[in-house]
């Protein structure tokens, strides 16, 4: 049974009624972020019930020493922990001397949370009777500014319902925080200074080992019925905390408000000795605007994001809510402003997984950012990988590779591998192929070839060298094989000849070879520079080609399918439909030994290859492989339903495509995998966007132009989306009767619709039936 407490709403995520059992789930779902920082939806006031505290600063991490029972050569020395940062949102609240704590209140009524995705703010409201019988109504609005991305803002309002009240606010900063997922209970932060100046507070702290210097800051202001109360707070300071105390008598019916600005300045963006001054500057900008004006700027900033990225769905509110939630969270996590940053799998919503980037970025996220922003954003994501090329070469060297072979990490913050499960760290090497595919995909979509001679070719050479060395020649098969790997299906470890991995290896070598020739002919200066740097020779490239030309692919003549790996048909092939529901999810109900021997597939594996390289195979081949593998797929990875939705739509299986779409779009809202309290699945949210645009919209790039084959689920009356293709904004609107195209830009855009050419002229709508 999936959770079902989030109310259906087109533009908002809404929770009604206080349920202590759902607090941690809601802390994830109602999370806020602005690309530079983020936080779980923890209560501002103290809460003695179960909670998972979390505030995060982009790019700030701690290298937590790896903890394993048996150390293996080549093992990463640390696991990069996304750090729980000093807390700036805290406000202790006392009513007639009694602490406001929803876990101990006698009564909590009219409880409501709303995450307004259209305007980028979060609101919580309730009425409560405290243990001392004081009755209050509370309204809190919070947001993280997109315009001033070091600043967040809180408006905390309390109304006295039936009597005069003495209300005390204690806004505070606290650096005495820890991570729930620490390996050794190390101290992650060292606090160096705690400062109080009037209504402002500052805590300077740095991370241990990585030495990121930060200043956490706050400024507060008291208002009665909207009018500012001039009051100097009392100060409470210790070595880890600064707290300001405001006390005010409030008459029955009156409202007392605390406006609190807070946030972080970081040495990544400022000089280390100027962090407090930078914080004061940020506070001055925020206070000059004031809470309401800053909120209005927030609404305008989100309106600009939605103008390009929104997908509308008519006739299905849950589907509409799902896609907007996914788009909203992606934009909260990464806005493309800083090429040093990337898209972490939990974003700013939790600690699990660590690291700031997985192969998810290249396989799933880049298409979303390419189409909904300008190409510079996607280029920054590719530049991130180029900047880590030397580390990728070092990662490969640690495993015994040489000559500039590059193995990109499964999990990283700075380019070093920091994943500490051996079957992933050593074996899930298909991640290398996703990097190369993203380079190809970027050029295919944007038409910007410049990345390849400037940066990308060096990446492709390192990846091709890795595949050349990782494969070995089998005398028995008279082919090159790749042994001891884990494919995308992590429910099989240490298998031989995972088809997807072998196919990627062959393709990567062929693509790298082709780009070498293209750069040689068109960019001779870059070509000479790259050959001088990499010491690449024609003989080495010919050795690569021996591997790609003679790669082995496991295949069953009887089934007519490529096998996921050599031993797949040795398994007892019982489909998922024959599994009792009480045994699922199997990753929570079964032993690992049982999972590894089972035929069950965590996510698209062979079908992931068919997604990447759709044009290499016929629709009949796709259908045959889909029919064989999908019945064994348990979709216990967040990355699985979107690929299957796209392929089901391609095969005209719209009911199945719709079911997979709902699963990917509402994975966290409905908590399909029973783990949302740990954080959201940010990177898979880009797959939700793909499910509509590439699945139902049928968008592809064919012969250098956009192509569409639109379909619509029976549950919808219409849907629409926009894509930015090479500087022209193409809007696609689909109903059951027809598809409409509009183009916004200066150029005529030639597209294909159902394989037929169509010309789109600026300012004119083209109707098709």
XYZ file of C-alpha atoms in Angstrom:
769
model
C 0.000 0.000 0.000
C 1.494 3.338 -1.037
C 1.131 6.402 1.154
C -1.769 8.597 0.109
C -1.832 11.656 2.346
C -0.656 14.281 -0.134
C -3.673 16.132 -1.531
C -4.070 16.333 -5.310
C -3.402 19.872 -6.535
C -2.071 21.174 -9.825
C 0.433 23.690 -8.430
C 0.928 22.765 -4.776
C 1.943 19.895 -2.541
C -0.537 19.894 0.331
C -0.737 17.965 3.611
C -3.763 18.360 5.889
C -3.965 17.102 9.451
C -1.049 16.506 11.810
C 0.265 12.936 11.817
C 3.486 12.348 13.751
C 4.122 9.163 11.736
C 4.443 11.221 8.540
C 6.721 13.984 9.857
C 9.958 12.541 8.434
C 8.343 11.787 5.070
C 6.998 15.330 4.865
C 10.374 16.748 5.807
C 11.645 15.227 2.554
C 8.674 16.007 0.337
C 8.377 19.672 1.396
C 12.136 20.334 1.129
C 13.422 23.651 -0.210
C 16.489 24.498 -2.288
C 17.856 27.248 -4.512
C 20.844 25.579 -6.161
C 23.283 27.002 -3.599
C 21.772 25.573 -0.420
C 18.773 23.626 0.758
C 16.983 22.167 3.719
C 14.530 19.532 4.713
C 11.168 20.836 5.897
C 12.073 20.638 9.579
C 9.978 22.632 12.011
C 11.427 25.965 13.086
C 10.195 25.478 16.644
C 11.483 22.617 18.794
C 9.985 19.180 18.167
C 10.541 16.234 20.487
C 9.036 13.622 18.161
C 10.903 11.699 15.477
C 12.592 14.017 12.998
C 15.499 13.974 10.538
C 17.270 17.327 10.713
C 18.976 18.445 7.521
C 20.432 21.675 6.113
C 22.912 21.503 3.237
C 25.351 23.755 1.384
C 26.112 22.975 -2.256
C 29.612 21.583 -2.818
C 30.509 21.322 0.880
C 31.361 17.785 1.978
C 33.397 15.647 4.367
C 35.576 12.660 3.359
C 34.319 10.126 5.912
C 36.824 7.273 6.176
C 35.488 4.141 4.489
C 34.231 1.469 6.858
C 34.338 -2.113 5.590
C 34.942 -5.491 7.161
C 37.589 -6.535 4.668
C 39.805 -4.005 2.938
C 40.521 -4.642 -0.733
C 43.267 -3.097 -2.843
C 41.922 -0.185 -4.843
C 39.178 0.526 -2.344
C 38.229 4.226 -2.020
C 39.693 5.631 1.158
C 36.630 7.661 1.997
C 32.934 8.104 1.328
C 32.081 11.744 0.570
C 29.351 12.746 2.967
C 26.858 15.433 2.057
C 27.150 17.441 5.244
C 24.405 18.443 7.583
C 25.331 22.106 7.895
C 24.843 24.482 10.855
C 21.164 25.145 11.422
C 19.917 28.687 10.776
C 16.136 28.109 10.703
C 15.647 27.403 14.408
C 13.203 29.499 16.458
C 12.288 28.342 19.941
C 8.809 29.557 20.853
C 7.375 29.944 24.367
C 3.758 30.817 25.150
C 3.234 31.966 28.734
C 6.457 30.139 29.573
C 5.435 26.861 27.865
C 7.505 25.615 24.921
C 5.601 25.179 21.668
C 6.164 21.556 20.649
C 3.637 19.826 18.411
C 4.605 16.484 19.937
C 3.463 17.580 23.405
C 0.564 19.929 22.600
C -2.806 18.920 24.027
C -4.441 19.553 20.715
C -3.386 20.419 17.161
C -6.111 21.437 14.699
C -6.298 22.806 11.163
C -2.768 21.608 10.517
C -1.740 22.264 6.939
C 1.473 22.323 4.929
C 1.726 23.720 1.433
C 4.680 23.742 -0.925
C 3.708 26.254 -3.587
C 5.669 25.145 -6.631
C 4.473 27.949 -8.885
C 5.916 30.659 -6.626
C 8.647 28.809 -4.718
C 7.567 29.053 -1.087
C 6.574 26.732 1.762
C 3.850 27.426 4.316
C 2.799 25.647 7.495
C -0.231 26.602 9.570
C -2.104 25.182 12.538
C -3.970 26.047 15.705
C -2.867 24.481 18.959
C -3.708 24.162 22.626
C -0.533 23.879 24.688
C -0.129 21.928 27.918
C -0.809 25.162 29.857
C -4.090 25.635 27.914
C -2.787 28.601 25.928
C -4.563 28.734 22.550
C -2.778 30.020 19.467
C -2.986 30.125 15.703
C 0.325 29.815 13.853
C 1.244 30.654 10.252
C 4.788 30.234 8.943
C 6.072 31.053 5.446
C 9.586 30.089 4.386
C 11.559 30.295 1.162
C 15.133 30.199 -0.118
C 15.753 33.165 -2.379
C 16.705 32.536 -6.000
C 17.799 36.180 -6.387
C 19.955 36.290 -3.258
C 20.973 32.664 -3.188
C 22.890 32.927 0.093
C 19.697 34.008 1.874
C 16.604 32.287 3.176
C 13.626 33.979 4.818
C 11.048 33.021 7.448
C 7.900 34.825 8.550
C 6.732 33.166 11.788
C 3.326 34.499 12.944
C 1.397 33.685 16.125
C -2.102 34.966 16.895
C -3.487 34.928 20.419
C -6.905 33.258 20.112
C -8.811 33.671 23.390
C -6.635 35.517 25.877
C -3.684 37.887 26.218
C -0.403 35.995 25.934
C 3.252 36.486 26.746
C 5.119 35.221 23.705
C 8.835 34.636 23.569
C 10.755 34.023 20.332
C 14.295 32.646 20.449
C 15.770 32.649 16.940
C 19.114 30.876 16.939
C 22.042 29.496 14.978
C 23.417 26.095 15.970
C 26.603 24.454 14.730
C 26.349 21.518 17.117
C 24.884 19.301 14.415
C 25.793 15.804 13.205
C 25.148 13.507 10.268
C 22.943 10.476 10.836
C 25.091 8.465 8.402
C 28.537 9.025 9.935
C 30.788 5.958 9.586
C 32.972 6.555 12.629
C 31.148 9.335 14.508
C 33.872 11.730 13.425
C 33.514 15.407 14.155
C 32.682 16.904 10.749
C 32.678 20.584 11.752
C 34.963 22.786 13.827
C 33.368 25.981 15.114
C 35.854 28.837 15.376
C 33.775 31.893 16.301
C 30.298 32.710 17.589
C 29.282 36.366 17.214
C 26.269 38.433 18.267
C 25.820 42.010 17.092
C 22.467 43.626 17.829
C 19.799 41.654 15.990
C 22.391 39.768 13.917
C 24.228 36.558 14.707
C 27.112 34.758 13.003
C 28.840 31.420 13.442
C 32.114 30.783 11.662
C 32.978 27.126 11.181
C 34.985 24.952 8.842
C 34.757 21.349 7.781
C 37.386 18.983 9.086
C 39.840 17.607 6.481
C 38.311 19.457 3.494
C 38.513 22.819 5.313
C 35.540 24.515 3.677
C 35.120 27.746 5.625
C 31.550 28.912 6.250
C 29.667 31.654 8.012
C 26.123 30.825 9.090
C 24.163 34.001 9.738
C 20.816 35.381 10.877
C 18.968 38.608 11.450
C 15.575 38.951 13.138
C 12.862 41.556 13.463
C 9.712 41.616 15.606
C 6.324 42.912 14.371
C 2.921 43.291 16.044
C -0.004 43.307 13.609
C 2.484 44.061 10.849
C 4.122 47.031 12.578
C 7.808 46.825 13.478
C 8.600 46.672 17.181
C 11.934 48.287 18.006
C 13.456 45.913 20.521
C 16.993 44.839 21.336
C 17.144 41.101 21.947
C 18.730 39.414 24.912
C 21.729 37.324 23.889
C 22.625 33.761 24.818
C 25.950 32.555 23.440
C 27.963 29.386 23.923
C 30.748 27.731 21.938
C 28.353 26.249 19.342
C 25.270 28.436 19.433
C 24.043 32.004 19.336
C 20.482 32.707 20.431
C 18.517 35.959 20.546
C 15.474 36.336 22.751
C 12.503 38.605 22.065
C 9.604 38.783 24.509
C 6.311 40.545 23.817
C 2.910 40.834 25.475
C 0.232 40.157 22.853
C -3.455 40.984 23.350
C -6.243 38.617 22.411
C -6.709 38.669 18.636
C -3.338 40.297 17.954
C -0.630 38.741 15.785
C 3.056 38.679 16.684
C 5.480 38.017 13.830
C 9.168 37.274 13.661
C 10.892 37.927 10.341
C 14.105 35.961 10.194
C 16.682 36.105 7.407
C 19.459 33.537 7.469
C 21.798 31.490 5.343
C 25.440 30.807 4.515
C 28.477 32.464 3.010
C 31.180 30.016 1.935
C 34.873 30.145 1.084
C 34.070 28.573 -2.263
C 32.654 31.992 -3.231
C 34.380 34.517 -0.942
C 37.765 35.149 0.599
C 38.136 33.157 3.813
C 38.649 36.238 5.994
C 35.657 38.083 4.531
C 32.838 35.636 5.225
C 31.243 37.644 8.060
C 31.364 40.820 5.999
C 29.851 38.959 3.025
C 27.098 37.739 5.353
C 26.422 41.302 6.515
C 26.207 42.412 2.894
C 23.715 39.640 2.106
C 21.621 40.569 5.164
C 21.688 44.234 4.180
C 20.369 43.411 0.705
C 17.624 41.231 2.170
C 16.577 43.706 4.852
C 16.600 46.623 2.411
C 13.997 44.717 0.401
C 12.094 43.294 3.345
C 10.301 39.963 3.560
C 7.393 40.750 1.228
C 9.468 42.368 -1.521
C 11.969 39.497 -1.439
C 9.055 37.054 -1.676
C 7.682 38.950 -4.675
C 11.068 38.662 -6.389
C 10.952 34.946 -5.616
C 7.617 34.631 -7.396
C 8.982 36.424 -10.468
C 12.106 34.247 -10.557
C 10.041 31.061 -10.439
C 7.649 32.422 -13.070
C 10.631 32.775 -15.425
C 11.676 29.163 -14.743
C 8.169 27.830 -15.320
C 7.739 29.835 -18.520
C 10.196 27.464 -20.166
C 10.065 24.266 -18.149
C 6.381 23.767 -17.325
C 4.489 20.761 -18.622
C 0.720 21.133 -18.514
C -1.654 18.181 -18.237
C -5.423 18.582 -18.418
C -7.806 16.021 -16.992
C -5.496 14.282 -14.505
C -4.575 16.313 -11.438
C -2.323 13.660 -9.871
C -0.327 13.345 -13.082
C -0.072 17.148 -13.304
C 1.033 17.462 -9.691
C 3.603 14.708 -10.192
C 5.406 16.248 -13.165
C 5.478 19.728 -11.645
C 6.870 18.342 -8.381
C 9.664 16.671 -10.340
C 10.469 19.786 -12.397
C 10.343 21.950 -9.264
C 12.758 19.772 -7.316
C 15.197 19.549 -10.239
C 15.332 23.343 -10.426
C 15.688 23.641 -6.649
C 18.706 21.331 -6.843
C 20.612 22.672 -9.853
C 20.228 25.822 -11.923
C 23.397 25.551 -14.017
C 25.084 28.675 -12.679
C 28.227 26.990 -11.327
C 30.234 24.385 -13.285
C 31.780 23.196 -9.996
C 28.413 21.814 -8.913
C 26.334 18.881 -10.063
C 23.063 17.091 -9.372
C 23.230 14.892 -6.302
C 20.824 11.933 -6.188
C 19.159 13.301 -3.036
C 19.760 16.957 -3.830
C 19.192 18.998 -0.678
C 16.686 16.545 0.810
C 18.778 13.978 2.680
C 22.187 12.451 3.348
C 21.816 9.033 1.727
C 24.129 8.050 -1.142
C 26.620 10.856 -0.504
C 28.516 12.470 -3.339
C 27.316 15.133 -5.705
C 27.146 13.206 -8.941
C 26.427 9.723 -10.278
C 26.007 8.491 -13.860
C 22.396 9.619 -13.422
C 23.470 13.131 -14.424
C 24.661 12.100 -17.873
C 22.026 9.443 -18.549
C 18.933 11.249 -17.270
C 19.520 14.860 -16.239
C 21.394 16.366 -19.182
C 18.433 15.912 -21.591
C 16.181 17.823 -19.191
C 18.606 20.702 -18.721
C 19.448 20.887 -22.428
C 15.819 21.240 -23.414
C 14.514 23.477 -20.618
C 17.430 25.903 -20.291
C 20.122 27.152 -22.640
C 22.913 24.898 -23.835
C 25.436 26.539 -21.492
C 23.856 24.716 -18.547
C 24.342 21.289 -20.119
C 27.824 22.309 -21.260
C 28.689 23.148 -17.647
C 27.710 19.610 -16.658
C 30.044 18.224 -19.326
C 32.770 20.661 -18.293
C 32.452 19.257 -14.763
C 33.526 15.857 -16.091
C 36.384 17.294 -18.126
C 37.647 19.077 -15.025
C 37.746 15.697 -13.284
C 39.537 13.811 -16.071
C 42.873 13.635 -14.237
C 41.108 12.197 -11.193
C 39.362 9.649 -13.443
C 42.798 8.593 -14.730
C 44.016 8.309 -11.134
C 40.950 6.203 -10.262
C 41.830 3.803 -13.077
C 45.490 3.678 -12.016
C 44.450 2.578 -8.515
C 42.746 -0.434 -10.111
C 45.754 -1.332 -12.245
C 45.032 0.472 -15.521
C 47.677 2.516 -17.304
C 48.514 4.792 -20.232
C 45.901 7.426 -19.424
C 42.945 5.053 -19.187
C 40.160 6.852 -17.336
C 37.500 5.349 -15.097
C 35.003 7.937 -13.949
C 33.743 7.398 -10.406
C 30.411 5.922 -9.472
C 30.126 8.507 -6.712
C 32.168 11.655 -6.333
C 32.509 15.172 -5.048
C 35.872 16.143 -6.515
C 36.471 13.475 -9.170
C 37.830 10.817 -6.809
C 35.870 7.597 -6.447
C 34.265 7.510 -3.010
C 31.701 4.714 -3.227
C 32.337 1.961 -0.718
C 30.458 -1.113 -1.966
C 32.894 -3.309 -3.889
C 30.377 -4.588 -6.438
C 29.670 -0.990 -7.390
C 33.112 0.575 -6.986
C 35.023 -2.032 -8.985
C 32.378 -3.506 -11.228
C 29.675 -1.026 -12.209
C 31.923 0.344 -14.920
C 29.137 1.046 -17.403
C 29.092 4.517 -15.841
C 32.037 5.336 -18.112
C 29.834 4.802 -21.141
C 27.187 7.215 -19.869
C 29.785 10.006 -19.840
C 30.686 9.354 -23.491
C 27.027 9.049 -24.470
C 26.296 12.432 -22.874
C 28.964 14.050 -25.055
C 27.346 12.498 -28.134
C 23.864 13.433 -26.925
C 24.869 17.035 -26.238
C 26.185 17.524 -29.757
C 23.211 15.713 -31.281
C 20.751 18.010 -29.519
C 22.532 21.371 -29.450
C 24.602 21.188 -32.631
C 27.493 22.660 -30.599
C 30.527 20.625 -31.651
C 33.036 22.950 -29.968
C 32.998 21.010 -26.694
C 34.589 17.972 -28.343
C 37.809 19.564 -29.681
C 38.074 21.829 -26.633
C 37.499 19.209 -23.929
C 35.442 16.196 -24.879
C 37.913 14.360 -27.096
C 40.367 14.007 -24.224
C 37.570 12.474 -22.150
C 36.657 10.084 -24.981
C 40.300 8.993 -25.389
C 40.595 8.204 -21.681
C 37.347 6.218 -21.767
C 38.334 4.291 -24.936
C 41.676 3.408 -23.363
C 39.844 2.036 -20.340
C 37.571 -0.196 -22.411
C 40.500 -1.437 -24.487
C 42.319 -2.527 -21.327
C 39.251 -3.797 -19.465
C 38.299 -6.256 -22.214
C 40.299 -9.446 -22.708
C 40.464 -11.894 -25.582
C 38.731 -15.236 -25.033
C 40.366 -18.087 -26.959
C 37.237 -20.151 -26.351
C 34.873 -17.610 -27.884
C 37.404 -16.074 -30.300
C 35.990 -12.744 -29.156
C 36.760 -10.007 -26.667
C 34.880 -10.370 -23.400
C 34.400 -8.198 -20.313
C 34.389 -10.226 -17.106
C 33.377 -9.540 -13.521
C 30.980 -6.617 -13.854
C 27.737 -5.271 -12.458
C 25.355 -3.814 -15.022
C 22.615 -1.292 -14.318
C 20.763 -4.207 -12.716
C 22.464 -4.173 -9.342
C 20.632 -7.370 -8.415
C 23.350 -9.244 -10.330
C 26.966 -8.790 -9.219
C 30.238 -10.079 -10.637
C 28.714 -11.400 -13.846
C 30.431 -11.957 -17.170
C 29.546 -10.152 -20.379
C 26.752 -7.918 -19.275
C 25.285 -7.070 -22.680
C 24.724 -3.406 -21.885
C 28.312 -2.941 -20.680
C 29.792 -4.753 -23.674
C 27.635 -2.806 -26.109
C 28.614 0.514 -24.523
C 32.299 -0.435 -24.652
C 32.100 -1.198 -28.369
C 30.179 2.005 -29.075
C 32.508 4.200 -26.975
C 35.570 3.008 -28.896
C 33.864 3.537 -32.242
C 32.630 6.984 -31.252
C 36.026 8.073 -29.904
C 37.704 6.859 -33.103
C 35.222 8.753 -35.277
C 35.702 11.968 -33.298
C 39.473 11.686 -33.628
C 39.081 11.738 -37.405
C 36.592 14.594 -37.287
C 38.820 16.747 -35.086
C 41.855 15.882 -37.192
C 40.085 17.164 -40.323
C 38.272 20.162 -38.858
C 40.336 21.311 -35.873
C 43.997 20.560 -36.668
C 45.425 22.776 -33.899
C 43.292 21.064 -31.250
C 44.175 17.689 -32.747
C 47.913 18.343 -32.444
C 47.491 19.668 -28.896
C 45.480 16.623 -27.819
C 47.859 14.102 -29.398
C 50.790 15.841 -27.774
C 49.066 15.735 -24.403
C 47.776 12.156 -24.598
C 50.664 10.615 -26.629
C 48.048 8.823 -28.705
C 49.243 6.950 -31.819
C 47.510 5.429 -34.838
C 48.715 2.024 -33.715
C 46.980 2.409 -30.353
C 43.703 3.367 -32.031
C 43.960 0.306 -34.293
C 44.342 -1.837 -31.142
C 41.166 -0.273 -29.758
C 39.337 -1.184 -32.936
C 40.304 -4.839 -32.608
C 38.314 -4.855 -29.369
C 35.284 -3.015 -30.735
C 35.215 -5.023 -33.989
C 35.321 -8.342 -32.147
C 33.236 -7.740 -29.034
C 31.230 -10.701 -27.745
C 27.499 -10.323 -27.071
C 25.588 -13.081 -25.303
C 22.519 -14.054 -27.340
C 19.815 -16.705 -27.148
C 18.658 -18.049 -30.495
C 15.784 -19.803 -28.738
C 14.471 -16.641 -27.058
C 15.584 -14.307 -29.831
C 17.078 -11.846 -27.333
C 20.440 -10.563 -26.209
C 21.091 -11.997 -22.771
C 21.575 -9.662 -19.864
C 24.708 -11.672 -19.080
C 26.165 -15.092 -19.863
C 24.309 -16.971 -17.140
C 20.894 -15.318 -17.240
C 19.078 -18.349 -18.658
C 20.546 -20.544 -15.913
C 18.204 -18.808 -13.496
C 14.776 -20.015 -12.489
C 12.726 -17.692 -14.673
C 9.706 -16.919 -12.497
C 8.090 -13.611 -13.444
C 7.323 -10.797 -11.026
C 3.589 -11.430 -11.432
C 4.101 -14.778 -9.693
C 5.789 -13.126 -6.677
C 3.523 -12.659 -3.633
C 3.117 -8.949 -2.906
C 4.116 -9.608 0.720
C 7.634 -10.404 -0.522
C 8.123 -7.012 -2.118
C 10.139 -4.891 -2.279
C 12.609 -7.778 -2.418
C 15.506 -5.503 -1.399
C 13.796 -5.139 1.989
C 12.383 -8.672 2.305
C 15.020 -11.030 0.846
C 18.622 -11.903 1.644
C 21.203 -10.570 -0.783
C 22.171 -14.124 -1.681
C 18.613 -14.883 -2.742
C 18.355 -11.689 -4.757
C 21.588 -12.390 -6.648
C 20.402 -15.868 -7.656
C 16.985 -14.621 -8.737
C 16.006 -13.459 -12.254
C 14.674 -10.182 -10.868
C 15.915 -6.973 -12.397
C 16.226 -3.813 -10.323
C 16.040 -1.457 -13.303
C 16.332 -1.308 -17.085
C 19.545 -3.050 -18.138
C 19.364 -4.510 -21.635
C 16.463 -2.120 -22.138
C 18.672 0.771 -20.998
C 20.858 -0.016 -24.003
C 17.812 -0.102 -26.249
C 16.850 3.316 -24.859
C 20.251 4.885 -25.541
C 20.674 3.268 -28.946
C 17.090 3.004 -30.137
C 18.094 3.750 -33.718
C 20.428 0.719 -33.747
C 17.500 -1.693 -33.434
C 14.145 -2.282 -35.081
C 10.846 -1.737 -33.292
C 10.306 -5.500 -33.515
C 13.588 -6.128 -31.701
C 12.602 -3.618 -29.009
C 9.242 -5.314 -28.592
C 10.814 -8.752 -28.274
C 13.302 -7.609 -25.648
C 10.691 -5.569 -23.774
C 8.366 -8.571 -23.624
C 11.159 -10.788 -22.360
C 12.756 -8.528 -19.715
C 10.012 -6.302 -18.335
C 8.134 -9.220 -16.679
C 11.256 -9.896 -14.576
C 11.758 -6.241 -13.603
C 10.783 -5.192 -10.076
C 11.516 -1.464 -10.697
C 13.129 -1.053 -7.278
C 15.411 1.611 -8.687
C 13.996 5.080 -9.160
C 15.676 5.114 -12.601
C 13.639 2.210 -13.977
C 10.003 3.233 -14.598
C 10.859 6.182 -16.873
C 12.797 4.064 -19.397
C 9.999 1.505 -19.486
C 7.384 4.246 -19.881
C 9.211 5.671 -22.910
C 9.535 2.248 -24.512
C 5.959 1.222 -23.771
C 4.791 4.412 -25.476
C 7.020 3.643 -28.453
C 5.302 0.235 -28.661
C 1.805 1.827 -28.442
C 1.155 0.230 -25.061
C -0.309 3.365 -23.644
C -1.910 1.909 -20.526
C 1.412 0.403 -19.501
C 3.256 3.608 -20.425
C 0.821 5.618 -18.295
C 1.228 3.280 -15.332
C 5.006 3.619 -15.498
C 4.691 7.390 -15.880
C 2.598 7.651 -12.710
C 5.116 5.524 -10.871
C 8.073 7.664 -11.867
C 6.272 10.988 -11.380
C 4.802 10.078 -7.988
C 7.625 7.835 -6.767
C 8.257 10.070 -3.752
C 4.821 11.648 -3.344
C 3.295 8.172 -3.015
C 6.460 6.585 -1.536
C 6.463 3.519 -3.786
C 9.736 2.198 -2.354
C 8.966 2.972 1.305
C 12.021 5.188 1.797
C 10.993 8.768 1.149
C 11.815 9.819 4.714
C 15.505 9.418 3.758
C 15.170 12.037 1.001
C 13.832 12.442 -2.520
C 15.053 10.762 -5.724
C 16.163 13.918 -7.509
C 18.062 12.565 -10.513
C 15.318 10.144 -11.528
C 12.926 13.103 -11.643
C 14.541 14.083 -14.950
C 13.375 10.697 -16.208
C 9.816 11.752 -15.429
C 10.234 14.701 -17.777
C 11.619 12.298 -20.400
C 8.588 10.029 -19.957
C 6.336 12.794 -21.267
C 8.587 14.527 -23.788
C 10.291 11.442 -25.250
C 7.593 8.942 -24.338
C 4.185 10.459 -25.038
C 5.636 13.306 -27.126
C 7.886 10.926 -29.040
C 10.602 13.585 -29.308
C 13.831 12.483 -30.967
C 16.600 14.163 -32.940
C 16.630 12.632 -36.421
C 19.068 13.772 -39.096
C 19.819 16.992 -37.249
C 16.226 18.040 -36.642
C 13.523 17.515 -34.072
C 11.098 14.672 -34.682
C 7.820 13.990 -32.875
C 5.352 11.110 -32.793
C 2.795 12.255 -30.268
C 0.449 10.029 -28.286
C -1.845 10.774 -25.383
C -2.961 8.598 -22.453
C -6.709 8.071 -22.327
C -6.729 9.591 -18.828
C -5.662 13.002 -20.203
C -7.619 15.459 -22.294
C -4.463 17.374 -23.312
C -0.857 18.075 -22.479
C 1.820 20.532 -23.608
C 5.540 21.131 -23.207
C 8.346 23.294 -24.587
C 11.863 22.447 -25.709
C 14.732 24.790 -26.445
C 16.266 23.343 -29.601
C 19.323 25.250 -30.790
C 17.982 28.603 -29.646
C 14.408 28.165 -30.897
C 11.639 27.457 -28.407
C 9.278 24.838 -29.811
C 5.957 24.381 -28.010
C 4.049 21.128 -28.516
C 0.370 20.874 -27.533
C -1.428 17.539 -27.805
C -5.116 16.656 -27.552
C -6.907 13.477 -28.531
C -7.831 15.094 -31.846
C -4.650 16.856 -32.929
C -1.166 18.158 -32.209
C -0.206 21.837 -32.446
C 3.272 23.280 -32.881
C 4.466 26.828 -32.230
C 7.964 28.250 -32.463
C 9.267 31.257 -30.561
C 12.396 32.744 -32.090
C 13.626 34.390 -35.249
C 14.182 31.317 -37.381
C 11.991 28.939 -39.315
C 12.365 25.492 -37.751
C 12.068 22.317 -39.812
C 10.788 19.310 -37.873
C 9.459 15.853 -38.559
C 5.984 14.849 -37.410
C 5.109 11.188 -37.816
C 8.119 10.961 -40.189
C 6.804 13.749 -42.446
C 8.537 17.146 -42.802
C 6.862 20.187 -41.277
C 7.935 23.865 -41.362
C 7.346 25.981 -38.266
C 7.251 29.745 -38.764
C 7.677 32.176 -35.854
C 4.348 33.486 -34.581
C 2.230 30.902 -36.436
C 0.545 27.835 -34.980
C 0.663 24.679 -37.089
C -2.256 22.301 -36.568
C -1.980 18.614 -37.385
C -4.547 15.880 -37.139
